[in-house]
Amino acid sequence: MAEIYDIAIIGAGPAGANAALTASEQGCRVVVIDEQSKAGGQVWRVKSAAIAKAPDTPETVAGNALRDALSISHAVHMSDTQVWQIEREADDWAIYVLAAGRSRKIMSRALVLASGAREFVQPVPGWTTPGVVGLAGATALIKQDMTLPGQRTVVSGTGPLVFFVASEVRRHGGTVAAIVTPNHRTEWLRAMPFMAARPDLLWRGSIWIADLMLARVPIFWGYAVSEVSGGDTVTSVEVCKLGPYGAPIGRVSTIHADSVCLGNGLIPAIEAAQLAGVPLEHRPDLGGWVPRADSDGKTSIAGLFVCGDSAGIRGAAAAEIHGKLAGLSACAFVGKGPSVAPVGMQRRYARAARFGMAMTALSIPKPGSDGLTTPQTIMCRCESLTRDDITTEIAAGAQSSNAVKSGLRAGMGPCGGKFCQSAIARLIAKTEGRPETDVPPPTPRPPLRPVPTAALAGDFDYADLPIPKPAPL
Ligand SMILES: Cc1cc2nc3c(=O)[nH]c(=O)nc-3n(C[C@H](O)[C@H](O)[C@H](O)COP(=O)(O)OP(=O)(O)OC[C@H]3O[C@@H](n4cnc5c(N)ncnc54)[C@H](O)[C@@H]3O)c2cc1C
């Protein structure tokens, strides 16, 4: 028998956990499902047991408060549990989850998607060398396990994350060989009026930059990593100057390093929304393709809500309030709680979203940045496909993400296209001279996460198969 809830929530980050808390306060039976072992999502990731005694950071404090609130709430938190399929069954939602190697089904009347974001890395020659990690991925390594990417690291990427990661590398005893950012100082100055709305974060960011400048860490403004060299590990990194639209224009310098953090902003994780059938829209200001939804999380599908970064990259502060708004919308749908969210909550969300979107504007890749991907650069890591392989397929008539996927298997490997699809869609648009709006992501297919066949087979055992006696000779 499937477990039945009023509201199921996918993701226990700031958005999903707050949706769960809000909905359970209104008397709903709530389950919040997350593949991580503790709530907190990407930003408020819990420290592992090995570093539990390390001093708390603002992120651990916020995460601990959230985890404490969740633990005393009536919401059921299913941790270490992956959602791999979502289906409509009459008026309810059937959510298939994988936990401890077994698949099972959960039913709910309303479904809130709060599955967060993933990072975008523009492929450059050598980006698959061991020692290259995602810029956002590096925050996970450092926060959860205090593990540094290497001893001497080039930290490269857009937006505020590049300064956060560089200062964290230094705080944990690593050397930052250089910071390389496609942003210019003038772009940061233009973002200042929005940042003034969060003096606490502005102050924190100023401390990171002051520390890096005092330590004389070289900062390459308006530059990008153009090549990573090395074999079993990184040995050096080439950086090049970028033109006004982000295309490489020469002036190459070489920096010696054993590791690189590389990132070009975040992309909303929309696969769950796609599987549930929510119409998408292309919003570069929110990180790319997003599910169409109102500010209170309502979508055009009855009983389906999206919030947080999976509804568009607006940052953690906005995700927290967006989760509460979506939680209230889901409660209203199941007939519990107020039918309209408090006006003050809507206003706080709008203010936080303005700040977050100013950071997103600094983080999104510039149109010329795909010039960093040379013809021989691997774009699809799972299938080892180069840019050349993909442009040849496009020239042969593959004009959509689906066509490139079915022709070359790009996106059919273990990552399910999470690493390559955005770069491939941008390449199709550029090669064909079409707007990116014309090249939507491929049709979503289950499973959302890899599922072992044994989990689907359940208790089936080959030994139980009746084996007919050999026929008499
Ligand atoms: C790798 C990474 C690191 C980041 N680090 C920072 C940072 O240091 N500072 C910062 O300000 N911002 C950071 N961000 C941005 C940050 O994620 C958000 O602004 C904020 O956490 C958004 O909250 P959210 O609740 O919308 O999503 P998240 O916090 O991302 O939470 C989403 C949750 O959904 C779960 N989930 C997704 N799909 C499934 C599934 N199929 N089954 C089960 N569980 C699922 C995930 O495990 C995750 O816990 C990072 C983003 C990424 C991708």
Short mmCIF file of C-alpha atoms and ligand atoms in Angstrom, two decimals:
data_model
loop_
_atom_site.label_atom_id
_atom_site.label_comp_id
_atom_site.label_asym_id
_atom_site.label_seq_id
_atom_site.Cartn_x
_atom_site.Cartn_y
_atom_site.Cartn_z
CA MET A 1 0.00 0.00 0.00
CA ALA A 2 1.31 3.46 -0.92
CA GLU A 3 1.69 6.02 1.88
CA ILE A 4 -0.79 8.91 1.45
CA TYR A 5 -0.16 12.55 2.37
CA ASP A 6 -1.95 15.87 1.81
CA ILE A 7 1.24 17.44 0.46
CA ALA A 8 4.49 15.90 -0.81
CA ILE A 9 7.50 18.16 -1.26
CA ILE A 10 10.58 17.30 -3.30
CA GLY A 11 13.67 18.96 -1.81
CA ALA A 12 14.47 19.91 1.80
CA GLY A 13 16.54 23.00 1.02
CA PRO A 14 15.51 26.49 2.20
CA ALA A 15 12.49 26.42 -0.16
CA GLY A 16 11.19 22.87 0.39
CA ALA A 17 11.84 22.74 4.16
CA ASN A 18 10.03 26.05 4.67
CA ALA A 19 7.13 24.85 2.53
CA ALA A 20 6.98 21.75 4.78
CA LEU A 21 7.11 23.75 8.03
CA THR A 22 4.43 26.18 6.84
CA ALA A 23 2.10 23.46 5.59
CA SER A 24 2.45 21.30 8.72
CA GLU A 25 1.72 24.37 10.91
CA GLN A 26 -1.59 24.65 9.02
CA GLY A 27 -2.47 21.09 9.96
CA CYS A 28 -1.60 19.34 6.68
CA ARG A 29 -0.07 15.86 6.57
CA VAL A 30 3.25 16.60 4.89
CA VAL A 31 6.17 14.58 3.61
CA VAL A 32 9.39 16.26 2.45
CA ILE A 33 11.73 14.05 0.43
CA ASP A 34 15.43 14.68 -0.13
CA GLU A 35 18.37 12.63 -1.34
CA GLN A 36 20.67 14.25 1.19
CA SER A 37 20.94 12.82 4.68
CA LYS A 38 20.06 16.12 6.38
CA ALA A 39 17.85 19.06 5.44
CA GLY A 40 19.45 22.36 4.36
CA GLY A 41 19.86 21.93 0.62
CA GLN A 42 22.93 23.25 -1.14
CA VAL A 43 23.37 26.47 0.75
CA TRP A 44 22.77 25.29 4.33
CA ARG A 45 24.46 21.91 3.90
CA VAL A 46 25.21 20.17 7.18
CA LYS A 47 28.79 19.51 8.33
CA SER A 48 29.80 15.86 8.27
CA ALA A 49 30.39 14.08 11.61
CA ALA A 50 34.16 14.26 11.01
CA ILE A 51 34.15 18.07 11.19
CA ALA A 52 31.20 18.56 13.55
CA LYS A 53 33.40 20.49 16.00
CA ALA A 54 34.58 23.01 13.37
CA PRO A 55 33.41 26.58 14.10
CA ASP A 56 29.94 27.36 12.81
CA THR A 57 29.50 29.64 9.80
CA PRO A 58 26.38 31.76 9.06
CA GLU A 59 25.28 28.89 6.76
CA THR A 60 25.58 26.20 9.44
CA VAL A 61 23.69 28.40 11.94
CA ALA A 62 20.82 28.95 9.48
CA GLY A 63 20.84 25.26 8.54
CA ASN A 64 20.81 24.10 12.18
CA ALA A 65 17.81 26.35 12.93
CA LEU A 66 15.97 24.87 9.95
CA ARG A 67 16.85 21.27 10.88
CA ASP A 68 15.75 21.85 14.52
CA ALA A 69 12.44 23.34 13.38
CA LEU A 70 11.85 20.43 11.00
CA SER A 71 12.67 17.84 13.66
CA ILE A 72 10.01 19.18 16.07
CA SER A 73 7.39 19.75 13.35
CA HIS A 74 4.78 17.19 12.31
CA ALA A 75 6.24 17.01 8.78
CA VAL A 76 7.77 13.64 7.83
CA HIS A 77 11.32 14.12 6.50
CA MET A 78 12.37 11.25 4.21
CA SER A 79 16.12 11.69 3.94
CA ASP A 80 18.56 9.69 1.77
CA THR A 81 15.62 9.20 -0.59
CA GLN A 82 15.65 9.98 -4.29
CA VAL A 83 12.56 10.81 -6.32
CA TRP A 84 12.86 9.11 -9.70
CA GLN A 85 9.38 9.39 -11.22
CA ILE A 86 6.24 11.50 -10.87
CA GLU A 87 2.85 10.53 -12.31
CA ARG A 88 -0.73 11.71 -12.12
CA GLU A 89 -3.14 9.05 -10.75
CA ALA A 90 -6.71 10.36 -11.02
CA ASP A 91 -6.61 13.61 -8.96
CA ASP A 92 -3.56 12.61 -6.91
CA TRP A 93 0.19 12.51 -7.43
CA ALA A 94 2.14 9.27 -7.41
CA ILE A 95 5.77 9.86 -6.47
CA TYR A 96 8.20 6.98 -6.93
CA VAL A 97 11.16 7.07 -4.59
CA LEU A 98 14.32 5.06 -4.14
CA ALA A 99 15.67 4.53 -0.62
CA ALA A 100 18.08 1.89 0.70
CA GLY A 101 18.06 0.18 -2.70
CA ARG A 102 14.26 -0.23 -2.80
CA SER A 103 11.69 1.62 -4.85
CA ARG A 104 8.31 2.53 -3.42
CA LYS A 105 5.36 4.77 -4.17
CA ILE A 106 4.05 7.74 -2.18
CA MET A 107 0.70 9.39 -2.92
CA SER A 108 -0.28 13.00 -2.25
CA ARG A 109 -3.05 15.41 -3.16
CA ALA A 110 -0.68 18.34 -3.76
CA LEU A 111 2.93 18.29 -4.89
CA VAL A 112 5.51 21.03 -4.26
CA LEU A 113 8.69 20.93 -6.34
CA ALA A 114 11.67 22.54 -4.59
CA SER A 115 14.50 20.69 -6.30
CA GLY A 116 16.96 23.62 -6.43
CA ALA A 117 19.60 24.25 -9.05
CA ARG A 118 22.67 22.78 -10.65
CA GLU A 119 25.69 24.58 -11.93
CA PHE A 120 26.66 25.46 -15.47
CA VAL A 121 30.25 25.02 -16.58
CA GLN A 122 31.23 26.26 -20.03
CA PRO A 123 33.46 23.44 -21.34
CA VAL A 124 37.08 24.47 -22.03
CA PRO A 125 39.99 22.30 -23.17
CA GLY A 126 41.14 20.20 -20.20
CA TRP A 127 38.04 20.78 -18.02
CA THR A 128 37.75 17.02 -17.46
CA THR A 129 41.26 16.81 -15.91
CA PRO A 130 41.24 15.45 -12.34
CA GLY A 131 41.57 18.46 -10.04
CA VAL A 132 38.94 20.55 -11.84
CA VAL A 133 35.78 20.92 -9.75
CA GLY A 134 32.66 23.02 -10.21
CA LEU A 135 32.71 26.37 -8.44
CA ALA A 136 29.38 25.66 -6.69
CA GLY A 137 30.47 22.04 -6.21
CA ALA A 138 33.51 23.33 -4.32
CA THR A 139 31.21 24.94 -1.73
CA ALA A 140 29.75 21.48 -1.06
CA LEU A 141 33.22 19.94 -0.61
CA ILE A 142 34.32 22.68 1.75
CA LYS A 143 31.10 23.04 3.78
CA GLN A 144 30.42 19.36 4.26
CA ASP A 145 33.91 17.92 4.66
CA MET A 146 36.32 20.89 4.86
CA THR A 147 38.04 19.35 1.85
CA LEU A 148 39.92 21.68 -0.48
CA PRO A 149 40.11 21.07 -4.24
CA GLY A 150 43.95 21.11 -3.98
CA GLN A 151 46.88 23.00 -2.47
CA ARG A 152 47.13 25.80 -5.00
CA THR A 153 43.85 26.62 -6.70
CA VAL A 154 42.69 28.90 -9.50
CA VAL A 155 39.17 29.99 -8.61
CA SER A 156 37.26 31.00 -11.71
CA GLY A 157 33.68 31.98 -12.38
CA THR A 158 30.94 34.54 -12.30
CA GLY A 159 29.00 36.37 -9.59
CA PRO A 160 29.60 36.35 -5.84
CA LEU A 161 30.36 32.60 -5.57
CA VAL A 162 33.88 33.12 -6.97
CA PHE A 163 34.83 35.40 -4.05
CA PHE A 164 33.10 33.19 -1.47
CA VAL A 165 34.95 30.08 -2.67
CA ALA A 166 38.30 31.89 -2.89
CA SER A 167 37.99 33.24 0.65
CA GLU A 168 36.89 29.79 1.95
CA VAL A 169 39.93 28.16 0.27
CA ARG A 170 42.17 30.65 2.08
CA ARG A 171 40.33 30.30 5.40
CA HIS A 172 40.94 26.55 5.30
CA GLY A 173 44.66 26.93 4.62
CA GLY A 174 44.79 26.59 0.82
CA THR A 175 46.51 28.97 -1.58
CA VAL A 176 44.47 30.85 -4.15
CA ALA A 177 46.77 31.11 -7.17
CA ALA A 178 44.39 33.59 -8.84
CA ILE A 179 40.77 34.62 -9.10
CA VAL A 180 39.55 34.73 -12.70
CA THR A 181 36.17 36.29 -13.37
CA PRO A 182 34.42 37.27 -16.61
CA ASN A 183 32.74 40.07 -14.61
CA HIS A 184 34.12 43.59 -14.71
CA ARG A 185 34.25 45.90 -11.68
CA THR A 186 31.71 48.17 -13.41
CA GLU A 187 29.15 45.33 -13.44
CA TRP A 188 29.52 45.01 -9.68
CA LEU A 189 29.11 48.78 -9.29
CA ARG A 190 25.86 48.62 -11.28
CA ALA A 191 24.58 45.90 -8.93
CA MET A 192 25.32 48.01 -5.81
CA PRO A 193 21.85 49.65 -5.51
CA PHE A 194 20.26 46.17 -5.32
CA MET A 195 22.91 44.92 -2.92
CA ALA A 196 22.19 47.84 -0.57
CA ALA A 197 18.93 46.02 0.28
CA ARG A 198 21.05 43.36 2.08
CA PRO A 199 23.73 45.29 4.03
CA ASP A 200 24.64 42.08 5.92
CA LEU A 201 25.58 40.25 2.70
CA LEU A 202 27.26 43.36 1.27
CA TRP A 203 29.41 43.57 4.41
CA ARG A 204 30.28 39.87 4.23
CA GLY A 205 31.26 40.17 0.57
CA SER A 206 33.42 43.23 1.33
CA ILE A 207 35.28 41.21 3.99
CA TRP A 208 36.00 38.41 1.49
CA ILE A 209 37.36 40.85 -1.08
CA ALA A 210 39.39 42.85 1.50
CA ASP A 211 40.97 39.61 2.76
CA LEU A 212 41.85 38.48 -0.77
CA MET A 213 43.31 41.87 -1.64
CA LEU A 214 45.36 42.04 1.58
CA ALA A 215 46.73 38.59 0.75
CA ARG A 216 47.65 40.01 -2.69
CA VAL A 217 45.68 37.30 -4.54
CA PRO A 218 45.75 38.33 -8.23
CA ILE A 219 42.25 39.08 -9.54
CA PHE A 220 41.78 38.85 -13.32
CA TRP A 221 38.66 40.97 -14.04
CA GLY A 222 37.10 40.39 -17.49
CA TYR A 223 39.03 37.13 -17.98
CA ALA A 224 38.17 33.43 -18.22
CA VAL A 225 39.99 30.12 -17.99
CA SER A 226 40.70 29.11 -21.59
CA GLU A 227 42.61 25.85 -21.01
CA VAL A 228 43.55 23.51 -18.20
CA SER A 229 46.79 21.52 -18.64
CA GLY A 230 47.85 18.34 -16.89
CA GLY A 231 47.51 14.59 -17.03
CA ASP A 232 46.58 12.77 -13.83
CA THR A 233 46.23 16.15 -12.17
CA VAL A 234 46.18 19.84 -13.07
CA THR A 235 49.59 21.44 -13.61
CA SER A 236 48.72 24.84 -15.06
CA VAL A 237 45.87 27.00 -16.24
CA GLU A 238 45.70 29.44 -19.14
CA VAL A 239 43.52 32.47 -18.77
CA CYS A 240 42.49 34.83 -21.54
CA LYS A 241 40.97 38.26 -21.81
CA LEU A 242 37.33 38.50 -22.89
CA GLY A 243 35.71 40.98 -25.26
CA PRO A 244 32.60 42.99 -24.39
CA TYR A 245 30.27 40.01 -25.11
CA GLY A 246 32.41 37.50 -23.26
CA ALA A 247 34.22 36.01 -26.29
CA PRO A 248 37.94 35.26 -25.84
CA ILE A 249 40.11 37.91 -27.49
CA GLY A 250 43.66 36.79 -26.66
CA ARG A 251 46.20 38.14 -24.13
CA VAL A 252 46.82 34.72 -22.58
CA SER A 253 48.63 34.23 -19.24
CA THR A 254 49.68 30.93 -17.66
CA ILE A 255 49.17 30.28 -13.96
CA HIS A 256 50.70 27.31 -12.13
CA ALA A 257 48.15 25.46 -10.02
CA ASP A 258 47.17 21.92 -9.01
CA SER A 259 43.42 22.52 -9.02
CA VAL A 260 40.72 24.70 -10.54
CA CYS A 261 37.21 25.66 -9.45
CA LEU A 262 35.23 26.45 -12.59
CA GLY A 263 31.65 27.69 -12.84
CA ASN A 264 29.45 29.96 -14.94
CA GLY A 265 26.32 30.42 -12.86
CA LEU A 266 23.42 28.19 -11.89
CA ILE A 267 20.61 26.61 -13.88
CA PRO A 268 17.19 25.81 -12.36
CA ALA A 269 16.72 22.04 -11.88
CA ILE A 270 13.52 21.73 -13.91
CA GLU A 271 13.43 18.00 -14.72
CA ALA A 272 10.81 17.20 -12.05
CA ALA A 273 8.59 20.06 -13.31
CA GLN A 274 9.04 18.82 -16.88
CA LEU A 275 8.05 15.27 -15.90
CA ALA A 276 4.96 16.65 -14.16
CA GLY A 277 4.06 18.48 -17.38
CA VAL A 278 4.46 22.13 -16.34
CA PRO A 279 4.87 24.45 -19.37
CA LEU A 280 8.32 26.06 -19.53
CA GLU A 281 9.43 29.57 -20.43
CA HIS A 282 12.89 30.87 -21.30
CA ARG A 283 14.02 33.44 -18.72
CA PRO A 284 17.74 34.23 -19.03
CA ASP A 285 17.34 36.60 -16.05
CA LEU A 286 16.37 33.56 -13.92
CA GLY A 287 19.09 31.24 -15.24
CA GLY A 288 17.45 29.82 -18.41
CA TRP A 289 14.39 27.57 -18.81
CA VAL A 290 11.98 27.77 -15.87
CA PRO A 291 8.56 26.25 -15.15
CA ARG A 292 5.85 28.86 -15.66
CA ALA A 293 4.49 29.75 -12.21
CA ASP A 294 3.03 32.60 -10.14
CA SER A 295 4.98 34.27 -7.35
CA ASP A 296 3.07 32.09 -4.83
CA GLY A 297 4.31 28.94 -6.59
CA LYS A 298 1.05 28.03 -8.39
CA THR A 299 1.45 26.44 -11.81
CA SER A 300 -1.20 25.88 -14.48
CA ILE A 301 -1.54 22.27 -13.28
CA ALA A 302 -4.01 21.74 -10.43
CA GLY A 303 -2.25 20.74 -7.22
CA LEU A 304 1.27 21.37 -8.53
CA PHE A 305 3.52 24.09 -7.09
CA VAL A 306 7.17 25.09 -7.66
CA CYS A 307 9.40 27.21 -5.48
CA GLY A 308 12.97 28.23 -4.76
CA ASP A 309 15.77 28.00 -7.28
CA SER A 310 13.94 25.30 -9.28
CA ALA A 311 11.45 28.05 -10.20
CA GLY A 312 14.28 30.43 -11.24
CA ILE A 313 17.57 31.43 -9.63
CA ARG A 314 16.73 34.05 -7.01
CA GLY A 315 19.05 32.88 -4.21
CA ALA A 316 18.63 31.37 -0.76
CA ALA A 317 16.87 34.27 0.98
CA ALA A 318 14.16 34.38 -1.68
CA ALA A 319 13.93 30.56 -1.74
CA GLU A 320 13.12 30.54 1.98
CA ILE A 321 10.13 32.91 1.59
CA HIS A 322 9.08 31.39 -1.74
CA GLY A 323 8.87 28.03 0.05
CA LYS A 324 6.50 29.51 2.66
CA LEU A 325 4.34 31.04 -0.09
CA ALA A 326 4.18 27.76 -2.02
CA GLY A 327 3.45 25.88 1.23
CA LEU A 328 0.47 28.17 1.87
CA SER A 329 -0.75 27.77 -1.74
CA ALA A 330 -0.59 23.98 -1.41
CA CYS A 331 -2.50 24.17 1.93
CA ALA A 332 -5.21 26.28 0.29
CA PHE A 333 -5.45 23.69 -2.50
CA VAL A 334 -6.10 20.87 -0.01
CA GLY A 335 -8.60 23.07 1.83
CA LYS A 336 -6.50 24.04 4.86
CA GLY A 337 -5.05 27.42 5.90
CA PRO A 338 -5.66 30.91 4.45
CA SER A 339 -6.62 31.23 0.79
CA VAL A 340 -4.29 34.24 0.31
CA ALA A 341 -0.75 34.65 1.65
CA PRO A 342 -0.08 37.66 3.94
CA VAL A 343 0.81 40.79 1.92
CA GLY A 344 3.94 41.30 4.05
CA MET A 345 5.24 37.87 2.99
CA GLN A 346 4.75 38.71 -0.69
CA ARG A 347 6.63 42.00 -0.20
CA ARG A 348 9.53 40.34 1.61
CA TYR A 349 9.73 37.80 -1.19
CA ALA A 350 9.80 40.50 -3.88
CA ARG A 351 12.62 42.33 -2.02
CA ALA A 352 14.71 39.18 -1.57
CA ALA A 353 14.09 38.15 -5.19
CA ARG A 354 15.33 41.56 -6.45
CA PHE A 355 18.60 41.04 -4.58
CA GLY A 356 18.91 37.44 -5.79
CA MET A 357 18.21 38.37 -9.40
CA ALA A 358 20.89 41.07 -9.30
CA MET A 359 23.34 38.32 -8.29
CA THR A 360 21.96 36.06 -11.05
CA ALA A 361 22.52 38.87 -13.58
CA LEU A 362 26.20 38.91 -12.56
CA SER A 363 26.42 35.12 -12.76
CA ILE A 364 24.85 34.20 -16.10
CA PRO A 365 27.26 33.38 -18.93
CA LYS A 366 27.80 36.08 -21.55
CA PRO A 367 26.74 35.31 -25.15
CA GLY A 368 30.30 34.96 -26.49
CA SER A 369 31.47 32.60 -23.74
CA ASP A 370 30.85 29.52 -25.89
CA GLY A 371 33.90 30.66 -27.90
CA LEU A 372 35.94 29.15 -25.03
CA THR A 373 34.83 25.69 -26.16
CA THR A 374 37.24 24.73 -28.97
CA PRO A 375 36.29 22.12 -31.63
CA GLN A 376 38.20 19.34 -29.81
CA THR A 377 36.82 20.15 -26.34
CA ILE A 378 34.68 17.44 -24.78
CA MET A 379 31.14 18.74 -24.23
CA CYS A 380 29.34 15.54 -23.19
CA ARG A 381 31.55 13.92 -20.57
CA CYS A 382 29.53 10.72 -20.20
CA GLU A 383 29.76 9.86 -23.93
CA SER A 384 33.11 11.68 -24.64
CA LEU A 385 31.57 13.83 -27.39
CA THR A 386 33.49 16.86 -28.58
CA ARG A 387 32.12 20.15 -29.87
CA ASP A 388 33.15 18.96 -33.34
CA ASP A 389 31.04 15.77 -32.97
CA ILE A 390 28.05 17.86 -32.02
CA THR A 391 28.44 20.50 -34.74
CA THR A 392 28.80 17.71 -37.31
CA GLU A 393 25.51 16.23 -36.07
CA ILE A 394 23.83 19.65 -36.24
CA ALA A 395 25.13 20.13 -39.80
CA ALA A 396 23.66 16.71 -40.67
CA GLY A 397 20.21 18.02 -39.69
CA ALA A 398 19.92 17.62 -35.90
CA GLN A 399 18.28 20.94 -35.10
CA SER A 400 16.92 20.26 -31.62
CA SER A 401 18.25 19.01 -28.29
CA ASN A 402 16.15 15.85 -28.80
CA ALA A 403 17.72 15.21 -32.22
CA VAL A 404 21.30 15.58 -30.92
CA LYS A 405 20.40 13.33 -27.99
CA SER A 406 18.96 10.55 -30.10
CA GLY A 407 21.69 10.83 -32.75
CA LEU A 408 24.73 10.89 -30.46
CA ARG A 409 23.47 9.74 -27.00
CA ALA A 410 24.44 13.17 -25.60
CA GLY A 411 22.49 13.29 -22.34
CA MET A 412 21.85 9.55 -22.10
CA GLY A 413 24.81 8.81 -19.82
CA PRO A 414 24.81 8.62 -16.02
CA CYS A 415 24.42 12.40 -15.59
CA GLY A 416 21.22 12.35 -17.65
CA GLY A 417 22.33 15.47 -19.53
CA LYS A 418 22.67 17.64 -16.43
CA PHE A 419 26.22 18.64 -17.42
CA CYS A 420 25.94 19.03 -21.18
CA GLN A 421 22.40 19.87 -22.24
CA SER A 422 22.52 23.62 -21.65
CA ALA A 423 25.83 24.01 -23.49
CA ILE A 424 24.56 21.85 -26.37
CA ALA A 425 21.29 23.82 -26.66
CA ARG A 426 23.28 27.07 -26.79
CA LEU A 427 25.53 25.57 -29.47
CA ILE A 428 22.53 24.51 -31.60
CA ALA A 429 21.03 28.01 -31.32
CA LYS A 430 24.34 29.67 -32.22
CA THR A 431 25.17 27.32 -35.12
CA GLU A 432 21.68 27.68 -36.60
CA GLY A 433 21.51 31.45 -35.93
CA ARG A 434 18.33 30.95 -33.88
CA PRO A 435 17.39 32.48 -30.51
CA GLU A 436 17.92 30.22 -27.48
CA THR A 437 14.14 30.36 -26.93
CA ASP A 438 13.84 28.17 -30.04
CA VAL A 439 15.90 25.34 -28.54
CA PRO A 440 14.11 23.94 -25.48
CA PRO A 441 15.62 21.15 -23.36
CA PRO A 442 15.02 17.54 -24.47
CA THR A 443 11.75 15.80 -23.64
CA PRO A 444 12.02 14.63 -20.01
CA ARG A 445 12.13 10.90 -19.36
CA PRO A 446 12.15 8.97 -16.12
CA PRO A 447 14.16 8.08 -14.14
CA LEU A 448 15.13 11.47 -12.63
CA ARG A 449 17.94 9.62 -10.88
CA PRO A 450 19.58 6.31 -11.93
CA VAL A 451 17.56 3.37 -10.56
CA PRO A 452 19.18 -0.09 -10.21
CA THR A 453 17.14 -2.78 -11.94
CA ALA A 454 17.21 -4.78 -8.69
CA ALA A 455 15.23 -1.98 -7.00
CA LEU A 456 12.49 -2.30 -9.62
CA ALA A 457 12.53 -6.10 -9.46
CA GLY A 458 11.82 -5.86 -5.72
CA ASP A 459 11.68 -9.27 -3.98
CA PHE A 460 11.89 -11.17 -7.25
CA ASP A 461 14.55 -13.88 -7.01
CA TYR A 462 15.88 -16.00 -9.86
CA ALA A 463 16.06 -18.98 -7.46
CA ASP A 464 12.24 -18.83 -7.22
CA LEU A 465 11.82 -19.33 -10.97
CA PRO A 466 10.18 -22.73 -11.58
CA ILE A 467 12.65 -24.74 -13.64
CA PRO A 468 10.93 -27.41 -15.73
CA LYS A 469 12.35 -30.91 -15.49
CA PRO A 470 14.44 -31.94 -18.47
CA ALA A 471 12.32 -33.60 -21.12
CA PRO A 472 12.76 -37.44 -21.18
CA LEU A 473 15.10 -38.59 -23.91
C1 LIG B 1 26.24 22.83 -5.88
C2 LIG B 1 25.62 24.13 -5.41
C3 LIG B 1 26.20 24.84 -4.36
C4 LIG B 1 25.66 26.05 -3.94
N1 LIG B 1 26.28 26.73 -2.92
C5 LIG B 1 25.78 27.93 -2.53
C6 LIG B 1 26.43 28.69 -1.49
O1 LIG B 1 27.43 28.26 -0.95
N2 LIG B 1 25.90 29.90 -1.15
C7 LIG B 1 24.76 30.38 -1.75
O2 LIG B 1 24.32 31.48 -1.40
N3 LIG B 1 24.13 29.68 -2.72
C8 LIG B 1 24.61 28.48 -3.12
N4 LIG B 1 23.99 27.78 -4.11
C9 LIG B 1 22.73 28.30 -4.61
C10 LIG B 1 21.71 27.74 -3.65
O3 LIG B 1 21.43 26.41 -4.03
C11 LIG B 1 20.39 28.39 -3.54
O4 LIG B 1 20.27 29.72 -3.65
C12 LIG B 1 19.52 27.85 -2.40
O5 LIG B 1 20.07 26.76 -1.75
C13 LIG B 1 18.22 27.49 -3.06
O6 LIG B 1 17.41 26.81 -2.18
P1 LIG B 1 16.38 25.73 -2.75
O7 LIG B 1 15.68 25.21 -1.54
O8 LIG B 1 15.60 26.31 -3.84
O9 LIG B 1 17.29 24.60 -3.39
P2 LIG B 1 18.43 23.66 -2.77
O10 LIG B 1 19.04 24.27 -1.58
O11 LIG B 1 19.30 23.31 -3.89
O12 LIG B 1 17.61 22.37 -2.31
C14 LIG B 1 17.10 21.46 -3.23
C15 LIG B 1 17.08 20.10 -2.60
O13 LIG B 1 16.37 19.21 -3.45
C16 LIG B 1 16.97 17.95 -3.38
N5 LIG B 1 16.60 17.21 -4.60
C17 LIG B 1 16.64 17.66 -5.88
N6 LIG B 1 16.18 16.71 -6.73
C18 LIG B 1 15.87 15.64 -5.96
C19 LIG B 1 15.35 14.34 -6.25
N7 LIG B 1 15.07 13.94 -7.52
N8 LIG B 1 15.17 13.48 -5.22
C20 LIG B 1 15.43 13.84 -3.95
N9 LIG B 1 15.92 15.07 -3.61
C21 LIG B 1 16.13 15.95 -4.61
C22 LIG B 1 18.46 18.23 -3.27
O14 LIG B 1 19.15 17.18 -2.65
C23 LIG B 1 18.48 19.51 -2.43
O15 LIG B 1 18.72 19.24 -1.07
C24 LIG B 1 24.51 26.57 -4.56
C25 LIG B 1 23.93 25.85 -5.62
C26 LIG B 1 24.47 24.65 -6.05
C27 LIG B 1 23.84 23.90 -7.20
#
